[in-house]
Amino acid sequence: MGKIAFTVLWAGVLIAVNRVLEHAIWAQYLAIFVLAGIYAFTVDKVPGPRGKSSRESSRV
């Protein structure tokens, strides 16, 4: 549940940044790249289901 909420919140941040940088295409690309990197590193630290860690559930 935590990762889903974090992802939805992060999508809102991404949409807000895109609207602010609407007239600067290069800045949008740069911001999306940076935000995607931050998301990729941060989403693993957000607690997921209590039963299994994300690494255990991906070993199917």
PDB file of C-alpha atoms in Angstrom:
ATOM      1  CA  MET A   1       0.000   0.000   0.000  1.00  0.00           C
ATOM      2  CA  GLY A   2       2.869   2.358   0.774  1.00  0.00           C
ATOM      3  CA  LYS A   3       4.456   1.967  -2.644  1.00  0.00           C
ATOM      4  CA  ILE A   4       1.150   2.588  -4.404  1.00  0.00           C
ATOM      5  CA  ALA A   5       0.535   5.762  -2.419  1.00  0.00           C
ATOM      6  CA  PHE A   6       4.111   6.916  -3.030  1.00  0.00           C
ATOM      7  CA  THR A   7       3.760   6.287  -6.780  1.00  0.00           C
ATOM      8  CA  VAL A   8       0.496   8.239  -6.983  1.00  0.00           C
ATOM      9  CA  LEU A   9       2.027  11.101  -5.012  1.00  0.00           C
ATOM     10  CA  TRP A  10       5.118  11.075  -7.233  1.00  0.00           C
ATOM     11  CA  ALA A  11       2.916  11.183 -10.351  1.00  0.00           C
ATOM     12  CA  GLY A  12       1.322  14.341  -8.960  1.00  0.00           C
ATOM     13  CA  VAL A  13       4.773  15.874  -8.453  1.00  0.00           C
ATOM     14  CA  LEU A  14       5.701  14.970 -12.019  1.00  0.00           C
ATOM     15  CA  ILE A  15       2.516  16.512 -13.423  1.00  0.00           C
ATOM     16  CA  ALA A  16       3.033  19.691 -11.406  1.00  0.00           C
ATOM     17  CA  VAL A  17       6.633  20.057 -12.595  1.00  0.00           C
ATOM     18  CA  ASN A  18       5.565  19.512 -16.205  1.00  0.00           C
ATOM     19  CA  ARG A  19       2.943  22.241 -15.930  1.00  0.00           C
ATOM     20  CA  VAL A  20       5.416  24.689 -14.399  1.00  0.00           C
ATOM     21  CA  LEU A  21       7.970  23.994 -17.131  1.00  0.00           C
ATOM     22  CA  GLU A  22       5.391  23.967 -19.921  1.00  0.00           C
ATOM     23  CA  HIS A  23       7.205  26.435 -22.182  1.00  0.00           C
ATOM     24  CA  ALA A  24      10.723  25.048 -21.788  1.00  0.00           C
ATOM     25  CA  ILE A  25      10.823  21.636 -23.473  1.00  0.00           C
ATOM     26  CA  TRP A  26      14.489  20.994 -22.621  1.00  0.00           C
ATOM     27  CA  ALA A  27      13.763  21.724 -18.954  1.00  0.00           C
ATOM     28  CA  GLN A  28      10.847  19.267 -19.013  1.00  0.00           C
ATOM     29  CA  TYR A  29      13.083  16.508 -20.390  1.00  0.00           C
ATOM     30  CA  LEU A  30      15.751  17.239 -17.808  1.00  0.00           C
ATOM     31  CA  ALA A  31      13.234  17.351 -14.952  1.00  0.00           C
ATOM     32  CA  ILE A  32      11.601  14.074 -16.015  1.00  0.00           C
ATOM     33  CA  PHE A  33      14.998  12.395 -16.226  1.00  0.00           C
ATOM     34  CA  VAL A  34      16.033  13.637 -12.775  1.00  0.00           C
ATOM     35  CA  LEU A  35      12.676  12.839 -11.160  1.00  0.00           C
ATOM     36  CA  ALA A  36      12.671   9.342 -12.686  1.00  0.00           C
ATOM     37  CA  GLY A  37      16.109   8.696 -11.224  1.00  0.00           C
ATOM     38  CA  ILE A  38      15.061   9.942  -7.804  1.00  0.00           C
ATOM     39  CA  TYR A  39      11.921   7.793  -7.976  1.00  0.00           C
ATOM     40  CA  ALA A  40      13.886   4.678  -8.944  1.00  0.00           C
ATOM     41  CA  PHE A  41      16.232   5.044  -5.977  1.00  0.00           C
ATOM     42  CA  THR A  42      13.511   6.046  -3.516  1.00  0.00           C
ATOM     43  CA  VAL A  43      10.745   3.546  -4.302  1.00  0.00           C
ATOM     44  CA  ASP A  44      12.843   0.654  -2.980  1.00  0.00           C
ATOM     45  CA  LYS A  45      13.090   2.348   0.399  1.00  0.00           C
ATOM     46  CA  VAL A  46       9.320   2.754   0.760  1.00  0.00           C
ATOM     47  CA  PRO A  47       7.888  -0.075   2.872  1.00  0.00           C
ATOM     48  CA  GLY A  48       5.776  -2.547   0.961  1.00  0.00           C
ATOM     49  CA  PRO A  49       3.663  -5.450   2.198  1.00  0.00           C
ATOM     50  CA  ARG A  50       4.719  -6.651   5.648  1.00  0.00           C
ATOM     51  CA  GLY A  51       4.788 -10.322   4.698  1.00  0.00           C
ATOM     52  CA  LYS A  52       7.655 -10.249   2.194  1.00  0.00           C
ATOM     53  CA  SER A  53      10.341  -7.849   1.137  1.00  0.00           C
ATOM     54  CA  SER A  54      10.339  -6.656  -2.471  1.00  0.00           C
ATOM     55  CA  ARG A  55      13.389  -8.810  -3.245  1.00  0.00           C
ATOM     56  CA  GLU A  56      11.746 -11.968  -1.934  1.00  0.00           C
ATOM     57  CA  SER A  57       8.535 -11.405  -3.872  1.00  0.00           C
ATOM     58  CA  SER A  58      10.437 -10.897  -7.143  1.00  0.00           C
ATOM     59  CA  ARG A  59      12.129 -14.317  -6.904  1.00  0.00           C
ATOM     60  CA  VAL A  60       9.322 -16.335  -8.434  1.00  0.00           C
TER      61      VAL A  60
END
